[in-house]
Amino acid sequence: MIEPKPTKVRTALGRNLTYGMLDTVGRAIVTGHYDGKRFPTEAELATEHGVSRSVTREAVKMLTAKGLLSARPRQGTIIQPNTAWNLFDTDVLRWLLERQFTLPLLRSFNELRLAVEPMAAQLAAMHATSAGVAMIAAGYARMEAAERGDDDALDADIAFHVAILRACDNPFFAQFEDLVSTALRTSIRFTNRFKGRSASLPAHKAVLEAIAARDASSASATIRSIIEDVMILIRQAESEGAVVDRGAAVLG
């Protein structure tokens, strides 16, 4: 069967039309473009973006695999509730960064950090190689450089925490890298009017020194206190009815 030729000018989807379509529609779903609206049919999407039905169909299949869409008899393709989204998917996490955040979502991210990072620090203290410790030390050095204005504070903070996940000698923990990175990036959208500050260098240095000294309990407790500090601010903001401010920063 020959597909009808698209009737509109193709939108800027990039060279790979399928992945361009995936990115465009996925971002629209996650950022709320379709909230309260009927999700378009494949034919409507193809016409709107100026691509073939086969491109649209493949993109919809990929979004369905990510938990964003569901095809149901007599209902067509509908958007799934965010509880069904694959929040460990790299694309979904990337699109979430462009969404208007709520404090409950920020709290959820940091609750998961509390479940992961203290154990990762404990394992790093127990199992990290000299190269792993050096990688964590390099992340901390970047944080010091950021304090002097010679590096990006958020990127440096992420490098430190990701290095711990990589150094703990457990491939499952390393898989949390994208999620922890996203959680840290969301913090920059959280208001700092309660306690404006950048990431605590002494606290992060204490984590590094505990890992280097093979003090597993101290490494775990110290990184837990860093995340708990952010959780206290979140709970305080929730109690005061605050909203997320995209321009402010709280780092963990």
PDB file of C-alpha atoms in Angstrom:
ATOM      1  CA  MET A   1       0.000   0.000   0.000  1.00  0.00           C
ATOM      2  CA  ILE A   2       1.418   3.380  -0.980  1.00  0.00           C
ATOM      3  CA  GLU A   3       1.238   5.937   1.813  1.00  0.00           C
ATOM      4  CA  PRO A   4      -0.125   9.391   1.025  1.00  0.00           C
ATOM      5  CA  LYS A   5       2.506  12.051   0.658  1.00  0.00           C
ATOM      6  CA  PRO A   6       2.700  14.357   3.716  1.00  0.00           C
ATOM      7  CA  THR A   7       0.796  17.537   3.068  1.00  0.00           C
ATOM      8  CA  LYS A   8       2.698  19.863   5.397  1.00  0.00           C
ATOM      9  CA  VAL A   9       6.286  21.017   5.466  1.00  0.00           C
ATOM     10  CA  ARG A  10       8.387  18.680   7.566  1.00  0.00           C
ATOM     11  CA  THR A  11       9.211  20.073  11.008  1.00  0.00           C
ATOM     12  CA  ALA A  12      12.810  20.245  12.220  1.00  0.00           C
ATOM     13  CA  LEU A  13      13.199  16.636  13.322  1.00  0.00           C
ATOM     14  CA  GLY A  14      16.839  16.227  12.391  1.00  0.00           C
ATOM     15  CA  ARG A  15      18.387  13.755   9.986  1.00  0.00           C
ATOM     16  CA  ASN A  16      16.940  10.654  11.671  1.00  0.00           C
ATOM     17  CA  LEU A  17      13.216  11.247  11.300  1.00  0.00           C
ATOM     18  CA  THR A  18      12.108   8.437  13.604  1.00  0.00           C
ATOM     19  CA  TYR A  19      14.254   9.557  16.534  1.00  0.00           C
ATOM     20  CA  GLY A  20      13.440  13.167  15.777  1.00  0.00           C
ATOM     21  CA  MET A  21       9.756  12.305  15.960  1.00  0.00           C
ATOM     22  CA  LEU A  22      10.341  10.310  19.150  1.00  0.00           C
ATOM     23  CA  ASP A  23      12.103  13.262  20.755  1.00  0.00           C
ATOM     24  CA  THR A  24       9.552  15.853  19.653  1.00  0.00           C
ATOM     25  CA  VAL A  25       6.451  13.920  20.698  1.00  0.00           C
ATOM     26  CA  GLY A  26       8.024  12.437  23.843  1.00  0.00           C
ATOM     27  CA  ARG A  27       9.075  15.862  25.064  1.00  0.00           C
ATOM     28  CA  ALA A  28       5.588  17.225  24.352  1.00  0.00           C
ATOM     29  CA  ILE A  29       3.995  14.436  26.397  1.00  0.00           C
ATOM     30  CA  VAL A  30       6.324  14.730  29.394  1.00  0.00           C
ATOM     31  CA  THR A  31       6.243  18.523  29.538  1.00  0.00           C
ATOM     32  CA  GLY A  32       2.445  18.558  29.514  1.00  0.00           C
ATOM     33  CA  HIS A  33       1.701  19.819  26.008  1.00  0.00           C
ATOM     34  CA  TYR A  34      -1.149  17.322  25.670  1.00  0.00           C
ATOM     35  CA  ASP A  35      -2.530  17.676  29.193  1.00  0.00           C
ATOM     36  CA  GLY A  36      -6.308  17.895  28.972  1.00  0.00           C
ATOM     37  CA  LYS A  37      -6.222  17.267  25.230  1.00  0.00           C
ATOM     38  CA  ARG A  38      -6.908  14.285  23.036  1.00  0.00           C
ATOM     39  CA  PHE A  39      -3.698  12.681  21.813  1.00  0.00           C
ATOM     40  CA  PRO A  40      -3.502  12.872  17.984  1.00  0.00           C
ATOM     41  CA  THR A  41      -3.909   9.835  15.800  1.00  0.00           C
ATOM     42  CA  GLU A  42      -0.898   8.556  13.866  1.00  0.00           C
ATOM     43  CA  ALA A  43      -2.325  10.105  10.712  1.00  0.00           C
ATOM     44  CA  GLU A  44      -2.704  13.468  12.429  1.00  0.00           C
ATOM     45  CA  LEU A  45       0.837  13.324  13.809  1.00  0.00           C
ATOM     46  CA  ALA A  46       2.213  12.429  10.387  1.00  0.00           C
ATOM     47  CA  THR A  47       0.406  15.363   8.789  1.00  0.00           C
ATOM     48  CA  GLU A  48       1.358  17.796  11.549  1.00  0.00           C
ATOM     49  CA  HIS A  49       5.059  16.980  11.344  1.00  0.00           C
ATOM     50  CA  GLY A  50       5.248  16.305   7.639  1.00  0.00           C
ATOM     51  CA  VAL A  51       6.520  12.725   7.877  1.00  0.00           C
ATOM     52  CA  SER A  52       5.282   9.348   6.681  1.00  0.00           C
ATOM     53  CA  ARG A  53       2.908   7.132   8.615  1.00  0.00           C
ATOM     54  CA  SER A  54       5.644   4.528   8.965  1.00  0.00           C
ATOM     55  CA  VAL A  55       7.935   7.036  10.724  1.00  0.00           C
ATOM     56  CA  THR A  56       5.122   8.065  13.044  1.00  0.00           C
ATOM     57  CA  ARG A  57       4.120   4.465  13.725  1.00  0.00           C
ATOM     58  CA  GLU A  58       7.663   3.516  14.725  1.00  0.00           C
ATOM     59  CA  ALA A  59       8.020   6.544  17.003  1.00  0.00           C
ATOM     60  CA  VAL A  60       4.705   5.710  18.690  1.00  0.00           C
ATOM     61  CA  LYS A  61       5.891   2.135  19.256  1.00  0.00           C
ATOM     62  CA  MET A  62       9.059   3.427  20.919  1.00  0.00           C
ATOM     63  CA  LEU A  63       7.084   5.819  23.139  1.00  0.00           C
ATOM     64  CA  THR A  64       4.799   2.943  24.081  1.00  0.00           C
ATOM     65  CA  ALA A  65       7.838   0.889  25.108  1.00  0.00           C
ATOM     66  CA  LYS A  66       8.901   3.783  27.363  1.00  0.00           C
ATOM     67  CA  GLY A  67       5.510   3.648  29.074  1.00  0.00           C
ATOM     68  CA  LEU A  68       4.314   7.026  27.777  1.00  0.00           C
ATOM     69  CA  LEU A  69       1.599   5.745  25.431  1.00  0.00           C
ATOM     70  CA  SER A  70      -0.860   2.890  25.314  1.00  0.00           C
ATOM     71  CA  ALA A  71      -2.982   1.620  22.432  1.00  0.00           C
ATOM     72  CA  ARG A  72      -6.396   0.359  23.498  1.00  0.00           C
ATOM     73  CA  PRO A  73      -9.266  -1.070  21.431  1.00  0.00           C
ATOM     74  CA  ARG A  74     -11.879   1.575  20.542  1.00  0.00           C
ATOM     75  CA  GLN A  75      -9.877   4.218  22.409  1.00  0.00           C
ATOM     76  CA  GLY A  76      -6.926   4.584  20.083  1.00  0.00           C
ATOM     77  CA  THR A  77      -3.559   5.734  21.408  1.00  0.00           C
ATOM     78  CA  ILE A  78      -3.730   7.465  24.769  1.00  0.00           C
ATOM     79  CA  ILE A  79      -1.168   8.989  27.128  1.00  0.00           C
ATOM     80  CA  GLN A  80      -0.365   6.872  30.141  1.00  0.00           C
ATOM     81  CA  PRO A  81      -0.329   8.362  33.660  1.00  0.00           C
ATOM     82  CA  ASN A  82       3.176   9.299  34.750  1.00  0.00           C
ATOM     83  CA  THR A  83       3.146   6.425  37.239  1.00  0.00           C
ATOM     84  CA  ALA A  84       3.467   4.128  34.202  1.00  0.00           C
ATOM     85  CA  TRP A  85       6.396   5.989  32.623  1.00  0.00           C
ATOM     86  CA  ASN A  86       9.799   4.317  32.637  1.00  0.00           C
ATOM     87  CA  LEU A  87      11.540   6.881  34.832  1.00  0.00           C
ATOM     88  CA  PHE A  88      14.863   5.062  34.442  1.00  0.00           C
ATOM     89  CA  ASP A  89      14.794   5.626  30.677  1.00  0.00           C
ATOM     90  CA  THR A  90      17.458   8.104  29.542  1.00  0.00           C
ATOM     91  CA  ASP A  91      15.104   9.936  27.178  1.00  0.00           C
ATOM     92  CA  VAL A  92      12.326  10.217  29.764  1.00  0.00           C
ATOM     93  CA  LEU A  93      14.769  11.598  32.331  1.00  0.00           C
ATOM     94  CA  ARG A  94      16.044  14.123  29.779  1.00  0.00           C
ATOM     95  CA  TRP A  95      12.506  15.272  28.972  1.00  0.00           C
ATOM     96  CA  LEU A  96      11.709  15.540  32.679  1.00  0.00           C
ATOM     97  CA  LEU A  97      14.422  18.186  32.967  1.00  0.00           C
ATOM     98  CA  GLU A  98      12.303  20.421  30.742  1.00  0.00           C
ATOM     99  CA  ARG A  99       9.137  19.916  32.741  1.00  0.00           C
ATOM    100  CA  GLN A 100       7.758  22.354  35.306  1.00  0.00           C
ATOM    101  CA  PHE A 101       8.785  20.593  38.480  1.00  0.00           C
ATOM    102  CA  THR A 102       6.760  20.158  41.622  1.00  0.00           C
ATOM    103  CA  LEU A 103       8.118  19.721  45.117  1.00  0.00           C
ATOM    104  CA  PRO A 104       6.642  16.187  45.417  1.00  0.00           C
ATOM    105  CA  LEU A 105       8.565  15.131  42.304  1.00  0.00           C
ATOM    106  CA  LEU A 106      11.768  16.682  43.645  1.00  0.00           C
ATOM    107  CA  ARG A 107      11.167  14.905  46.957  1.00  0.00           C
ATOM    108  CA  SER A 108      10.674  11.596  45.143  1.00  0.00           C
ATOM    109  CA  PHE A 109      13.970  11.986  43.324  1.00  0.00           C
ATOM    110  CA  ASN A 110      15.852  12.658  46.542  1.00  0.00           C
ATOM    111  CA  GLU A 111      14.114   9.846  48.416  1.00  0.00           C
ATOM    112  CA  LEU A 112      15.493   7.497  45.782  1.00  0.00           C
ATOM    113  CA  ARG A 113      18.926   9.096  46.186  1.00  0.00           C
ATOM    114  CA  LEU A 114      18.697   8.294  49.898  1.00  0.00           C
ATOM    115  CA  ALA A 115      18.027   4.663  49.032  1.00  0.00           C
ATOM    116  CA  VAL A 116      20.961   4.435  46.613  1.00  0.00           C
ATOM    117  CA  GLU A 117      23.839   6.777  47.387  1.00  0.00           C
ATOM    118  CA  PRO A 118      24.618   5.910  51.032  1.00  0.00           C
ATOM    119  CA  MET A 119      25.008   2.242  50.110  1.00  0.00           C
ATOM    120  CA  ALA A 120      27.054   3.211  47.048  1.00  0.00           C
ATOM    121  CA  ALA A 121      29.405   5.248  49.248  1.00  0.00           C
ATOM    122  CA  GLN A 122      29.654   2.340  51.674  1.00  0.00           C
ATOM    123  CA  LEU A 123      30.519  -0.058  48.858  1.00  0.00           C
ATOM    124  CA  ALA A 124      33.004   2.410  47.371  1.00  0.00           C
ATOM    125  CA  ALA A 125      34.785   2.586  50.731  1.00  0.00           C
ATOM    126  CA  MET A 126      34.946  -1.195  50.782  1.00  0.00           C
ATOM    127  CA  HIS A 127      35.767  -1.987  47.164  1.00  0.00           C
ATOM    128  CA  ALA A 128      36.961   1.051  45.204  1.00  0.00           C
ATOM    129  CA  THR A 129      40.246   0.663  43.395  1.00  0.00           C
ATOM    130  CA  SER A 130      42.901   3.365  43.520  1.00  0.00           C
ATOM    131  CA  ALA A 131      41.592   4.534  40.148  1.00  0.00           C
ATOM    132  CA  GLY A 132      38.066   4.709  41.564  1.00  0.00           C
ATOM    133  CA  VAL A 133      39.185   6.799  44.536  1.00  0.00           C
ATOM    134  CA  ALA A 134      41.124   9.035  42.166  1.00  0.00           C
ATOM    135  CA  MET A 135      37.977   9.539  40.079  1.00  0.00           C
ATOM    136  CA  ILE A 136      36.053  10.641  43.183  1.00  0.00           C
ATOM    137  CA  ALA A 137      38.939  12.920  44.149  1.00  0.00           C
ATOM    138  CA  ALA A 138      38.865  14.431  40.658  1.00  0.00           C
ATOM    139  CA  GLY A 139      35.155  15.169  41.095  1.00  0.00           C
ATOM    140  CA  TYR A 140      35.874  16.906  44.388  1.00  0.00           C
ATOM    141  CA  ALA A 141      38.725  18.875  42.787  1.00  0.00           C
ATOM    142  CA  ARG A 142      36.234  20.120  40.216  1.00  0.00           C
ATOM    143  CA  MET A 143      33.952  21.241  43.040  1.00  0.00           C
ATOM    144  CA  GLU A 144      36.832  23.217  44.537  1.00  0.00           C
ATOM    145  CA  ALA A 145      37.517  24.733  41.136  1.00  0.00           C
ATOM    146  CA  ALA A 146      33.838  25.663  40.820  1.00  0.00           C
ATOM    147  CA  GLU A 147      34.016  27.408  44.183  1.00  0.00           C
ATOM    148  CA  ARG A 148      36.773  29.583  42.690  1.00  0.00           C
ATOM    149  CA  GLY A 149      34.695  30.196  39.574  1.00  0.00           C
ATOM    150  CA  ASP A 150      36.840  27.925  37.369  1.00  0.00           C
ATOM    151  CA  ASP A 151      34.252  25.190  36.723  1.00  0.00           C
ATOM    152  CA  ASP A 152      30.500  24.713  36.593  1.00  0.00           C
ATOM    153  CA  ALA A 153      29.182  24.048  40.112  1.00  0.00           C
ATOM    154  CA  LEU A 154      26.370  21.718  39.073  1.00  0.00           C
ATOM    155  CA  ASP A 155      28.466  19.692  36.630  1.00  0.00           C
ATOM    156  CA  ALA A 156      31.208  19.350  39.247  1.00  0.00           C
ATOM    157  CA  ASP A 157      28.733  18.198  41.902  1.00  0.00           C
ATOM    158  CA  ILE A 158      27.293  15.616  39.513  1.00  0.00           C
ATOM    159  CA  ALA A 159      30.795  14.387  38.596  1.00  0.00           C
ATOM    160  CA  PHE A 160      31.512  13.742  42.284  1.00  0.00           C
ATOM    161  CA  HIS A 161      28.337  11.762  42.956  1.00  0.00           C
ATOM    162  CA  VAL A 162      28.526   9.800  39.705  1.00  0.00           C
ATOM    163  CA  ALA A 163      32.144   8.869  40.450  1.00  0.00           C
ATOM    164  CA  ILE A 164      30.987   7.201  43.676  1.00  0.00           C
ATOM    165  CA  LEU A 165      28.390   5.152  41.789  1.00  0.00           C
ATOM    166  CA  ARG A 166      31.057   4.047  39.333  1.00  0.00           C
ATOM    167  CA  ALA A 167      33.622   3.260  42.030  1.00  0.00           C
ATOM    168  CA  CYS A 168      31.472   0.991  44.188  1.00  0.00           C
ATOM    169  CA  ASP A 169      32.248  -2.122  42.107  1.00  0.00           C
ATOM    170  CA  ASN A 170      28.602  -2.950  41.498  1.00  0.00           C
ATOM    171  CA  PRO A 171      27.325  -2.611  37.930  1.00  0.00           C
ATOM    172  CA  PHE A 172      23.730  -2.196  39.112  1.00  0.00           C
ATOM    173  CA  PHE A 173      24.583   0.956  41.040  1.00  0.00           C
ATOM    174  CA  ALA A 174      26.334   2.380  37.999  1.00  0.00           C
ATOM    175  CA  GLN A 175      22.999   2.123  36.177  1.00  0.00           C
ATOM    176  CA  PHE A 176      21.612   4.848  38.481  1.00  0.00           C
ATOM    177  CA  GLU A 177      23.976   7.424  36.971  1.00  0.00           C
ATOM    178  CA  ASP A 178      21.381   9.110  34.754  1.00  0.00           C
ATOM    179  CA  LEU A 179      18.777   9.164  37.499  1.00  0.00           C
ATOM    180  CA  VAL A 180      21.138  10.674  40.098  1.00  0.00           C
ATOM    181  CA  SER A 181      22.343  13.223  37.541  1.00  0.00           C
ATOM    182  CA  THR A 182      18.771  14.225  36.776  1.00  0.00           C
ATOM    183  CA  ALA A 183      17.919  14.446  40.481  1.00  0.00           C
ATOM    184  CA  LEU A 184      20.834  16.814  41.017  1.00  0.00           C
ATOM    185  CA  ARG A 185      19.906  18.919  38.012  1.00  0.00           C
ATOM    186  CA  THR A 186      16.337  19.272  39.255  1.00  0.00           C
ATOM    187  CA  SER A 187      17.675  20.766  42.463  1.00  0.00           C
ATOM    188  CA  ILE A 188      18.856  23.832  40.578  1.00  0.00           C
ATOM    189  CA  ARG A 189      15.182  24.620  39.951  1.00  0.00           C
ATOM    190  CA  PHE A 190      14.354  24.515  43.620  1.00  0.00           C
ATOM    191  CA  THR A 191      14.125  27.799  45.467  1.00  0.00           C
ATOM    192  CA  ASN A 192      17.077  28.773  47.651  1.00  0.00           C
ATOM    193  CA  ARG A 193      15.218  31.387  49.632  1.00  0.00           C
ATOM    194  CA  PHE A 194      15.190  29.050  52.639  1.00  0.00           C
ATOM    195  CA  LYS A 195      18.969  28.635  52.745  1.00  0.00           C
ATOM    196  CA  GLY A 196      20.859  29.965  49.775  1.00  0.00           C
ATOM    197  CA  ARG A 197      24.126  28.136  49.318  1.00  0.00           C
ATOM    198  CA  SER A 198      26.108  25.943  46.959  1.00  0.00           C
ATOM    199  CA  ALA A 199      27.091  22.349  47.719  1.00  0.00           C
ATOM    200  CA  SER A 200      28.969  21.943  51.008  1.00  0.00           C
ATOM    201  CA  LEU A 201      32.655  21.412  50.245  1.00  0.00           C
ATOM    202  CA  PRO A 202      33.541  20.211  53.775  1.00  0.00           C
ATOM    203  CA  ALA A 203      30.787  17.583  53.704  1.00  0.00           C
ATOM    204  CA  HIS A 204      31.817  16.300  50.284  1.00  0.00           C
ATOM    205  CA  LYS A 205      35.480  16.286  51.320  1.00  0.00           C
ATOM    206  CA  ALA A 206      34.504  14.199  54.350  1.00  0.00           C
ATOM    207  CA  VAL A 207      32.860  11.645  52.047  1.00  0.00           C
ATOM    208  CA  LEU A 208      35.993  11.495  49.894  1.00  0.00           C
ATOM    209  CA  GLU A 209      38.278  11.091  52.903  1.00  0.00           C
ATOM    210  CA  ALA A 210      36.073   8.371  54.409  1.00  0.00           C
ATOM    211  CA  ILE A 211      36.105   6.396  51.152  1.00  0.00           C
ATOM    212  CA  ALA A 212      39.867   6.816  50.800  1.00  0.00           C
ATOM    213  CA  ALA A 213      40.318   5.661  54.413  1.00  0.00           C
ATOM    214  CA  ARG A 214      38.041   2.635  53.813  1.00  0.00           C
ATOM    215  CA  ASP A 215      35.674   3.890  56.514  1.00  0.00           C
ATOM    216  CA  ALA A 216      32.433   2.505  55.077  1.00  0.00           C
ATOM    217  CA  SER A 217      30.086   3.587  57.880  1.00  0.00           C
ATOM    218  CA  SER A 218      31.358   7.177  57.874  1.00  0.00           C
ATOM    219  CA  ALA A 219      31.163   7.423  54.076  1.00  0.00           C
ATOM    220  CA  SER A 220      27.572   6.197  54.119  1.00  0.00           C
ATOM    221  CA  ALA A 221      26.472   8.413  57.024  1.00  0.00           C
ATOM    222  CA  THR A 222      28.077  11.545  55.609  1.00  0.00           C
ATOM    223  CA  ILE A 223      26.563  11.298  52.146  1.00  0.00           C
ATOM    224  CA  ARG A 224      23.212  10.509  53.750  1.00  0.00           C
ATOM    225  CA  SER A 225      23.464  13.736  55.747  1.00  0.00           C
ATOM    226  CA  ILE A 226      24.158  15.684  52.540  1.00  0.00           C
ATOM    227  CA  ILE A 227      20.971  14.391  50.921  1.00  0.00           C
ATOM    228  CA  GLU A 228      18.966  14.736  54.142  1.00  0.00           C
ATOM    229  CA  ASP A 229      19.940  18.405  54.205  1.00  0.00           C
ATOM    230  CA  VAL A 230      18.185  18.838  50.849  1.00  0.00           C
ATOM    231  CA  MET A 231      15.210  16.795  52.078  1.00  0.00           C
ATOM    232  CA  ILE A 232      14.819  19.130  55.071  1.00  0.00           C
ATOM    233  CA  LEU A 233      14.605  22.101  52.712  1.00  0.00           C
ATOM    234  CA  ILE A 234      12.070  20.293  50.525  1.00  0.00           C
ATOM    235  CA  ARG A 235       9.858  19.388  53.482  1.00  0.00           C
ATOM    236  CA  GLN A 236      10.106  22.932  54.792  1.00  0.00           C
ATOM    237  CA  ALA A 237       9.151  24.317  51.379  1.00  0.00           C
ATOM    238  CA  GLU A 238       6.198  21.919  51.150  1.00  0.00           C
ATOM    239  CA  SER A 239       4.964  22.957  54.583  1.00  0.00           C
ATOM    240  CA  GLU A 240       5.103  26.604  53.540  1.00  0.00           C
ATOM    241  CA  GLY A 241       3.355  26.006  50.218  1.00  0.00           C
ATOM    242  CA  ALA A 242       6.360  27.019  48.115  1.00  0.00           C
ATOM    243  CA  VAL A 243       6.641  26.325  44.392  1.00  0.00           C
ATOM    244  CA  VAL A 244       9.641  25.270  42.368  1.00  0.00           C
ATOM    245  CA  ASP A 245      11.694  28.153  41.023  1.00  0.00           C
ATOM    246  CA  ARG A 246      13.514  27.254  37.829  1.00  0.00           C
ATOM    247  CA  GLY A 247      16.142  29.929  38.398  1.00  0.00           C
ATOM    248  CA  ALA A 248      17.280  29.078  41.925  1.00  0.00           C
ATOM    249  CA  ALA A 249      19.730  26.463  43.162  1.00  0.00           C
ATOM    250  CA  VAL A 250      20.020  23.935  45.942  1.00  0.00           C
ATOM    251  CA  LEU A 251      22.740  21.350  45.402  1.00  0.00           C
ATOM    252  CA  GLY A 252      23.325  18.123  47.263  1.00  0.00           C
TER     253      GLY A 252
END
